[in-house]
XYZ file of C-alpha atoms in Angstrom:
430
model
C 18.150 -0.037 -13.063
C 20.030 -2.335 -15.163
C 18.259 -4.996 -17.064
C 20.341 -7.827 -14.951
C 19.057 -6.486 -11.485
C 15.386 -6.662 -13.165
C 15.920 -10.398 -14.154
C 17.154 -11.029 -10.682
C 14.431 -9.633 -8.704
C 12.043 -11.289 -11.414
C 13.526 -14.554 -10.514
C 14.054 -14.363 -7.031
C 10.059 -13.836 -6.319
C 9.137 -17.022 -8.522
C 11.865 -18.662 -6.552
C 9.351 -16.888 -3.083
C 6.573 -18.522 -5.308
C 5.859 -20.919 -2.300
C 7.066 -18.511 0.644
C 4.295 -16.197 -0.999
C 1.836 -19.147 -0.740
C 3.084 -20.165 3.281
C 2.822 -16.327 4.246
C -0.745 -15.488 3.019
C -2.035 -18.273 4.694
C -0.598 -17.784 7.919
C -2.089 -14.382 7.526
C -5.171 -15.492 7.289
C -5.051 -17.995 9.601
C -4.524 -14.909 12.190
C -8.520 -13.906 12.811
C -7.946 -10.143 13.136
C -11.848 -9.405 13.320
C -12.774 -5.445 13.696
C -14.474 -5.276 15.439
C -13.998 -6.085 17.984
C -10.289 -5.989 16.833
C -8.654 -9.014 17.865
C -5.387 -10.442 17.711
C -3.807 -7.542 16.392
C -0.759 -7.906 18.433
C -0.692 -11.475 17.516
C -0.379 -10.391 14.162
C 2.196 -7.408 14.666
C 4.418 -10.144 16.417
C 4.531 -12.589 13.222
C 5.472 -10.272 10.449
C 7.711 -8.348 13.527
C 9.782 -11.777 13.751
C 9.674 -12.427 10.202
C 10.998 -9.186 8.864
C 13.364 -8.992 11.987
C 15.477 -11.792 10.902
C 15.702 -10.254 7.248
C 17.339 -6.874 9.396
C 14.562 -4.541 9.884
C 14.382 -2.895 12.922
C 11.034 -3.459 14.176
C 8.455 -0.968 16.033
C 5.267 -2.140 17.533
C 2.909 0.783 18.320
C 0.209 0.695 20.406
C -2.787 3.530 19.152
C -3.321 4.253 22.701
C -6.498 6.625 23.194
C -7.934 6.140 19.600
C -11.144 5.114 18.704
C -11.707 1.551 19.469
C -8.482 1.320 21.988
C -8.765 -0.581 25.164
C -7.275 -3.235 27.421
C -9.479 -6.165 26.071
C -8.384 -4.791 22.598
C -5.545 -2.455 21.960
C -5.026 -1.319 18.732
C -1.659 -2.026 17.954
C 0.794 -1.160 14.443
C 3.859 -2.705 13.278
C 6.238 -0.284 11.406
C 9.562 -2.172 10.125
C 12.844 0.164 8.726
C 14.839 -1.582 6.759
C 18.027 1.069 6.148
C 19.691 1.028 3.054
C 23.941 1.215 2.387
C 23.803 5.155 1.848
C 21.245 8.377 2.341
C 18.645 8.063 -0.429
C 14.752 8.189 -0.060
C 12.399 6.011 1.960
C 9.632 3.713 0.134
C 7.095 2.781 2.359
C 4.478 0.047 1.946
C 1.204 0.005 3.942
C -1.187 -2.252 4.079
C -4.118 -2.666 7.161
C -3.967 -6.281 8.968
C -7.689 -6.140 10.187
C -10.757 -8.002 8.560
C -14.382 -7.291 8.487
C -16.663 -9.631 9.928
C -17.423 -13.154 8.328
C -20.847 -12.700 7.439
C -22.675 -15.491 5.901
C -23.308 -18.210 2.810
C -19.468 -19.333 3.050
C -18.690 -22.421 1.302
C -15.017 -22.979 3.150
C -13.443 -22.150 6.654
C -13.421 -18.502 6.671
C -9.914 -18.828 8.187
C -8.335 -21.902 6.673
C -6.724 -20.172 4.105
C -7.622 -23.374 1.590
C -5.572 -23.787 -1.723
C -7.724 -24.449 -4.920
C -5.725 -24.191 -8.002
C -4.590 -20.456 -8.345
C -6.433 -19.167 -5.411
C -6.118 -18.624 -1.813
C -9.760 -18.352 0.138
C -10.455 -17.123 3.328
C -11.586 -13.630 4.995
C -9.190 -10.777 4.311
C -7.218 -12.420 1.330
C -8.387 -10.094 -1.383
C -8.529 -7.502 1.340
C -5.901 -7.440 1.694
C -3.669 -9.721 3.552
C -2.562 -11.184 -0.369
C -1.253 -7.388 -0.456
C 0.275 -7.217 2.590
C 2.138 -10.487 1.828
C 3.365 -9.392 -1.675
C 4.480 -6.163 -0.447
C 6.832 -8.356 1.873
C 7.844 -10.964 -0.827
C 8.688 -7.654 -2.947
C 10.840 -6.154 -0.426
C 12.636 -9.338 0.329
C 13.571 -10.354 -3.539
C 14.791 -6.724 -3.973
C 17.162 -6.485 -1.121
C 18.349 -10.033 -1.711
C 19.263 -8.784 -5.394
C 19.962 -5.144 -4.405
C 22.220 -5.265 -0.866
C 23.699 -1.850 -1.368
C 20.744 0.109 -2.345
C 20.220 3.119 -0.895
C 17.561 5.288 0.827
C 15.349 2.938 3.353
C 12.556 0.402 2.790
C 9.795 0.623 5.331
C 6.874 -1.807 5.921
C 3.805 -0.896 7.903
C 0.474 -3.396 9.155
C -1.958 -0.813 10.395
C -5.776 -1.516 12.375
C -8.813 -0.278 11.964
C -8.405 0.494 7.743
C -12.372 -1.349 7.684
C -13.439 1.396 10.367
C -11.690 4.613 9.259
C -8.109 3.344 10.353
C -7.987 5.984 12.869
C -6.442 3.412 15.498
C -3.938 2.713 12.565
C -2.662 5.266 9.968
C -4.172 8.363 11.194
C -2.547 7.716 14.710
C 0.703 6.825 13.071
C 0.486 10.081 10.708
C 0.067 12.066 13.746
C 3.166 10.731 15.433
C 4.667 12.108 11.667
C 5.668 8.697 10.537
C 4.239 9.669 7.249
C 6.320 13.396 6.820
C 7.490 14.031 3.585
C 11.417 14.688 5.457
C 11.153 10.694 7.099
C 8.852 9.130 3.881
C 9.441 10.032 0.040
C 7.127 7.546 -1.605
C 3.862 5.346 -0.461
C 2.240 2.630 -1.641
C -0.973 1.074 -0.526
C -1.480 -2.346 -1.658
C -5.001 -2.913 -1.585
C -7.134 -5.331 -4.063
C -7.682 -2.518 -7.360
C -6.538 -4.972 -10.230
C -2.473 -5.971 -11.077
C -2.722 -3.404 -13.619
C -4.334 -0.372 -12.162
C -2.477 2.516 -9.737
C -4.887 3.807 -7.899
C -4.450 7.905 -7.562
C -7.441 8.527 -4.698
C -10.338 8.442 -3.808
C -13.961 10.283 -3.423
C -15.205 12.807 -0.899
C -17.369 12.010 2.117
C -19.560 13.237 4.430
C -21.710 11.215 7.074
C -24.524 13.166 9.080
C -27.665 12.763 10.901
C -30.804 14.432 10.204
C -32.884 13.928 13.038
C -36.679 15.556 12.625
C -38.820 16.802 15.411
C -42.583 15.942 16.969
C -44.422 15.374 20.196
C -45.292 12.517 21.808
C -49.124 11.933 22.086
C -51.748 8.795 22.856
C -52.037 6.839 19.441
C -55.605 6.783 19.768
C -55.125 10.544 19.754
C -52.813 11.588 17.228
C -54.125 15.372 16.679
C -52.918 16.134 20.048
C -49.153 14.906 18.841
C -47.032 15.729 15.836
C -45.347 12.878 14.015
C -41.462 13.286 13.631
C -41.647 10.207 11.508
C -44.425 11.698 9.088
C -42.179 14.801 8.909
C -38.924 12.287 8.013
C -41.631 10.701 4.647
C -41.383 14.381 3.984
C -38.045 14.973 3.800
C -37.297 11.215 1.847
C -39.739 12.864 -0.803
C -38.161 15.748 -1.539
C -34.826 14.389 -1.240
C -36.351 11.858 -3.983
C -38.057 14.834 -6.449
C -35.003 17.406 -6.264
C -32.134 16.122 -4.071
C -31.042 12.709 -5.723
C -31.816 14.508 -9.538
C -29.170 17.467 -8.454
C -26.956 14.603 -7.551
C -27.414 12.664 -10.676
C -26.396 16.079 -12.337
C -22.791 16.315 -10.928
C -20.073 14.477 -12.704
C -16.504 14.634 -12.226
C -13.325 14.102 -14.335
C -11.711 11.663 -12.040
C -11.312 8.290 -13.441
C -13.536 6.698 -10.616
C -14.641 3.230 -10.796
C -17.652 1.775 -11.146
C -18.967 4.025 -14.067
C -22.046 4.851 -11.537
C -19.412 6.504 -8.748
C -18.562 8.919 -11.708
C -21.329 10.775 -10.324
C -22.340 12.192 -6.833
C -24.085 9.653 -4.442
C -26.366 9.606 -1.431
C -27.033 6.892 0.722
C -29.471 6.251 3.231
C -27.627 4.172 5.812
C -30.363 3.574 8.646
C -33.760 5.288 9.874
C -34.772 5.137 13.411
C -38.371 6.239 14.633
C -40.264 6.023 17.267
C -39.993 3.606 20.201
C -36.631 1.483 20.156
C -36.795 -2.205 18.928
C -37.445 -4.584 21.991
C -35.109 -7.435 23.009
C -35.621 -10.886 20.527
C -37.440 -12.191 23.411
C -40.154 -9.727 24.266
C -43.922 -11.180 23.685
C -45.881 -8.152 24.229
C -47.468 -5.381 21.865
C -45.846 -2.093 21.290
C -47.233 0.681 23.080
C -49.659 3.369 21.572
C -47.974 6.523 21.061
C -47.028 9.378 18.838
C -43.522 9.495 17.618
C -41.561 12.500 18.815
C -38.267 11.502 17.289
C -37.098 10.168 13.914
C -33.834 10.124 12.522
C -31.890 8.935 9.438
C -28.110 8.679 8.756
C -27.007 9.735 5.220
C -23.466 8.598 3.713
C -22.986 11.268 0.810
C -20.030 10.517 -1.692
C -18.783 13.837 -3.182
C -16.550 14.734 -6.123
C -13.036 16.696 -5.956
C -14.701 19.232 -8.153
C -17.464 19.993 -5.162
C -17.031 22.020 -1.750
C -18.185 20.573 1.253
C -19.709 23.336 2.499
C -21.756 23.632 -0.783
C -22.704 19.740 -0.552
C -23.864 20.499 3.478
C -25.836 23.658 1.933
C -27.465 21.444 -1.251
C -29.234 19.065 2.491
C -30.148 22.130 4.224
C -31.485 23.614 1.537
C -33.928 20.699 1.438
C -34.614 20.301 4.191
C -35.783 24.306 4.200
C -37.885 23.445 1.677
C -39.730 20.442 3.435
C -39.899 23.534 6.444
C -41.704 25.846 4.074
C -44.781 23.364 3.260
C -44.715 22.102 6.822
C -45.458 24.895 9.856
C -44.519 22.078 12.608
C -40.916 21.123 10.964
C -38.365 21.116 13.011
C -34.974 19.472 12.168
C -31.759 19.580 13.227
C -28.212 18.116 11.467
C -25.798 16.641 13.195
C -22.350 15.709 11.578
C -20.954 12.509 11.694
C -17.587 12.006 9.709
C -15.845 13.914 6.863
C -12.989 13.380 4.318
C -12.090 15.706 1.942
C -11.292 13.922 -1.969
C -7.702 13.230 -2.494
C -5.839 12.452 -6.205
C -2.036 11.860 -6.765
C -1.135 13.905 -9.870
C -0.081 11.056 -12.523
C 3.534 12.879 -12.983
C 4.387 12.061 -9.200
C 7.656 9.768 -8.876
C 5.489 6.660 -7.482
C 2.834 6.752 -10.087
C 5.289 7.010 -12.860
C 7.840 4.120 -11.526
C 4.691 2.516 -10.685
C 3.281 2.891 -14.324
C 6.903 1.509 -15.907
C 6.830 -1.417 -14.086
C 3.339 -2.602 -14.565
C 4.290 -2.596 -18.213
C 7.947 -4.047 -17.766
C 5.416 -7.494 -15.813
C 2.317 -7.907 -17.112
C 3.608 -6.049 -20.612
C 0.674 -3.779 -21.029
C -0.102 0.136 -20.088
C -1.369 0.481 -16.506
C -4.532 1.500 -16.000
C -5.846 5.128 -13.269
C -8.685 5.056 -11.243
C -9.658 7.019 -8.452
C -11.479 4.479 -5.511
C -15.849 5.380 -5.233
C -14.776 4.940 -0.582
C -12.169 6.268 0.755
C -9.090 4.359 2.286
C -6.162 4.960 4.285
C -4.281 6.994 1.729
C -6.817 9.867 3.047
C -4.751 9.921 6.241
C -1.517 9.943 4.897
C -2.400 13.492 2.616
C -4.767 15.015 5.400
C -2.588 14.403 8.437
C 0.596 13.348 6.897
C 0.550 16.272 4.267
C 2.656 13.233 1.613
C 0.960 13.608 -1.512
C 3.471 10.876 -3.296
C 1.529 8.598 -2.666
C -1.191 5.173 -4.422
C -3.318 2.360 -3.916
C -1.792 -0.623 -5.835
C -1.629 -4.496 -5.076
C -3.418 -7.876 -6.333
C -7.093 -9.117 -6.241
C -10.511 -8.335 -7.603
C -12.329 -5.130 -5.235
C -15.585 -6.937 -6.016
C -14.571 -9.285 -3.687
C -13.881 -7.731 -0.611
C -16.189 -8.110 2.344
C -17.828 -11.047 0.084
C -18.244 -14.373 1.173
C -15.568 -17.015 -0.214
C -13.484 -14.283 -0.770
C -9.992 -15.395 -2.357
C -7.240 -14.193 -4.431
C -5.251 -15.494 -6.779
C -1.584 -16.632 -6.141
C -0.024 -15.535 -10.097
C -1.963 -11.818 -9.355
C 0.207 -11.943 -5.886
C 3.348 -12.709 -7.893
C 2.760 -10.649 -10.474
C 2.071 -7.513 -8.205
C 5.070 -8.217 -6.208
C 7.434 -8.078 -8.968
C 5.666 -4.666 -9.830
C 6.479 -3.500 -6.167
C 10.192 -4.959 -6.035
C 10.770 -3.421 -9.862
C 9.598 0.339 -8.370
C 11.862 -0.148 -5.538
C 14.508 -1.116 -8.013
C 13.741 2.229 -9.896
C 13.586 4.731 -6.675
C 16.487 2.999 -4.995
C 18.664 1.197 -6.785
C 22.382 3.162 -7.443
C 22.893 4.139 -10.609
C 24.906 1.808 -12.783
């Protein structure tokens, strides 16, 4: 890359300062709640027309039969192509186009995409529709200062990212849109800092431990056997050997926080006994034994564990709890697993990544590894593309948070970072 096509593709997003600004909103302003998951075609259609009249070719896929897919709301992808003037690689930029849900103590419209001084607010603009617009700013400066580069330029908005994005990337990895022959390099540009490249991401493994009784007459418990008494058994032992083990394991991935450096359990949920009534219902509970009780765990595991050894460390407990308690019965159920995944920092996208963080912002990038996973999981499982990061603007703190925003100079910024690698992986030499 030659110092002149850097100053143009510098100058041309500044120039897209205000395009930047127009397109983020209008994201925004596009309510793609999941779930239920709506308006993603509305969605797909925008950025479709949009990057149609700049010469992609334009696919909208519908993720027929995945999780979450039906006629009130199909889960549909928009993959754009943009070919270059001669054989080279492919550069692909994904970024999800659903939100979470709005949640509460907002101070603005959730989806009026308001303007304060260097920030855009509104659901999904830290995560990550401000990445999703950069990436598109990016691609646009670089082909308006690059015309004959070579190799392809692809742009992807995927569903489902917020729940497990298998209506989104994993479909599309399946229909090998992500095989190392069709896609060289991938970057993912959600909200980890202008400055960090984000190499992976953490291990996990959901399950159910469900624990055993019989029902009985409250006024009668002998005659029963609480499950939910047996489950305060098990959350004591996991609380005198399980979480200490965890607390124990540390890994050498640069994870962020500095508390995610470790292995992690959570308790999502515990269920016992007879179900909730409806808001409505006036009358008393009835008197009875619980014969069922059952937690879901969300356990965050390190690329230096196995899974099987992490599914051996909860059996082994519960074993234990089985040993002091004749009536114990248990049983496990899993729930969802995904192995840990890290880019090696010599891979071509990290490294042309790296060089143009300091060529903008004129500082060393940072590495981290993400404490949840993300869609880049999907693309190394299913996909088998190991080239491949997390990198774009805005603060993770913010994400699912009320008032969330993100700031218009990281969004420039970023995309000059994005157009500047595309100048390095495609660009002819000079």
């Amino acid at each position: 890359m030659t110092h002149t096509l850097e100053d143009r593709i510098k100058a041309g997003i500044d120039a897209r300062r205000g395009e930047l600004v127009q397109l983020t909103q209008d994201l925004i302003r596009i309510p793609t709640l999941n779930p239920p998951g709506r308006n993603y075609l509305e969605i797909c259609e925008y950025l479709g027309d949009r990057l149609g009249r700049q010469g992609f070719a334009i696919e909208l896929i519908r993720a027929e039969g995945a999780p979450g897919d039906s006629a009130a709301h199909p889960r549909w992808n928009l993959v754009a192509r943009k070919e270059g003037a001669r054989p080279g690689d492919c550069v692909h930029f994904n970024s999800h186009h659903d939100v979470v849900e709005v949640g509460h103590g907002w101070t603005r419209d959730p989806f009026g995409a308001e303007v304060e001084g260097d920030r855009i607010y509104g659901r999904g603009a830290c995560d990550m529709k401000g990445g999703l617009a950069a990436s598109v700013i990016a691609a646009e400066a670089f082909i308006a200062g690059c015309p004959d580069f070579a190799g392809a330029i692809e742009i992807s908005a995927t569903a489902d990212e917020e729940s497990g994005g298998y209506g989104g990337v994993a479909y599309l990895a399946e229909q090998g849109r992500f095989d190392p022959a069709r896609v060289q390099h991938v970057i993912i540009p959600e909200p980890l800092h202008k400055d960090r490249i984000c190499l992976g991401h953490r291990g996990v493994w959901w399950a159910e431990i469900e624990t055993k009784g019989r029902i009985a007459h409250g006024s009668m418990p002998f005659l029963g056997d609480s499950a939910v008494r047996h489950m305060g058994a098990v959350l004591a032992e996991m609380e005198a050997t399980l979480f200490p083990l965890l607390a124990t394991k540390r890994t050498a991935m640069p994870v962020i926080p500095e508390g995610a450096k470790q292995s992690t359990l959570n308790i999502n949920a515990i269920h016992g006994g007879e179900k909730e009534q409806e808001e409505d219902y006036t009358g008393l509970p009835v008197p009875c034994v619980p014969d069922r009780c059952r937690i879901v765990i969300d356990r965050r595991y390190l690329i230096e564990e196995d899974l099987a050894e992490v599914k051996r460390e909860v059996t082994a407990m519960l074993e234990r709890v089985k040993a002091e308690r004749p009536t114990f019965q248990y049983e496990v159920r899993d729930l969802f697993e995904v192995r840990p995944t890290m880019t090696e920092k010599d891979a071509p996208i990290v490294r042309s990544t790296a060089a143009a963080i300091e060529k903008v912002l004129g500082r060393e990038a940072a590495y981290v590894v993400s404490p949840g996973t993300y869609d880049q999981k999907h693309i190394d499982r299913i996909g088998r593309l190991k080239n491949c990061i997390a990198y774009g603007p805005g603060v993770l703190d913010l994400a699912h948070q009320p008032d969330e925003w993100v700031g218009i100079s990281d969004m420039a910024d970023s995309a000059k970072v994005m157009a500047l690698v595309l100048a390095e992986l495609l660009a002819p030499a000079r």
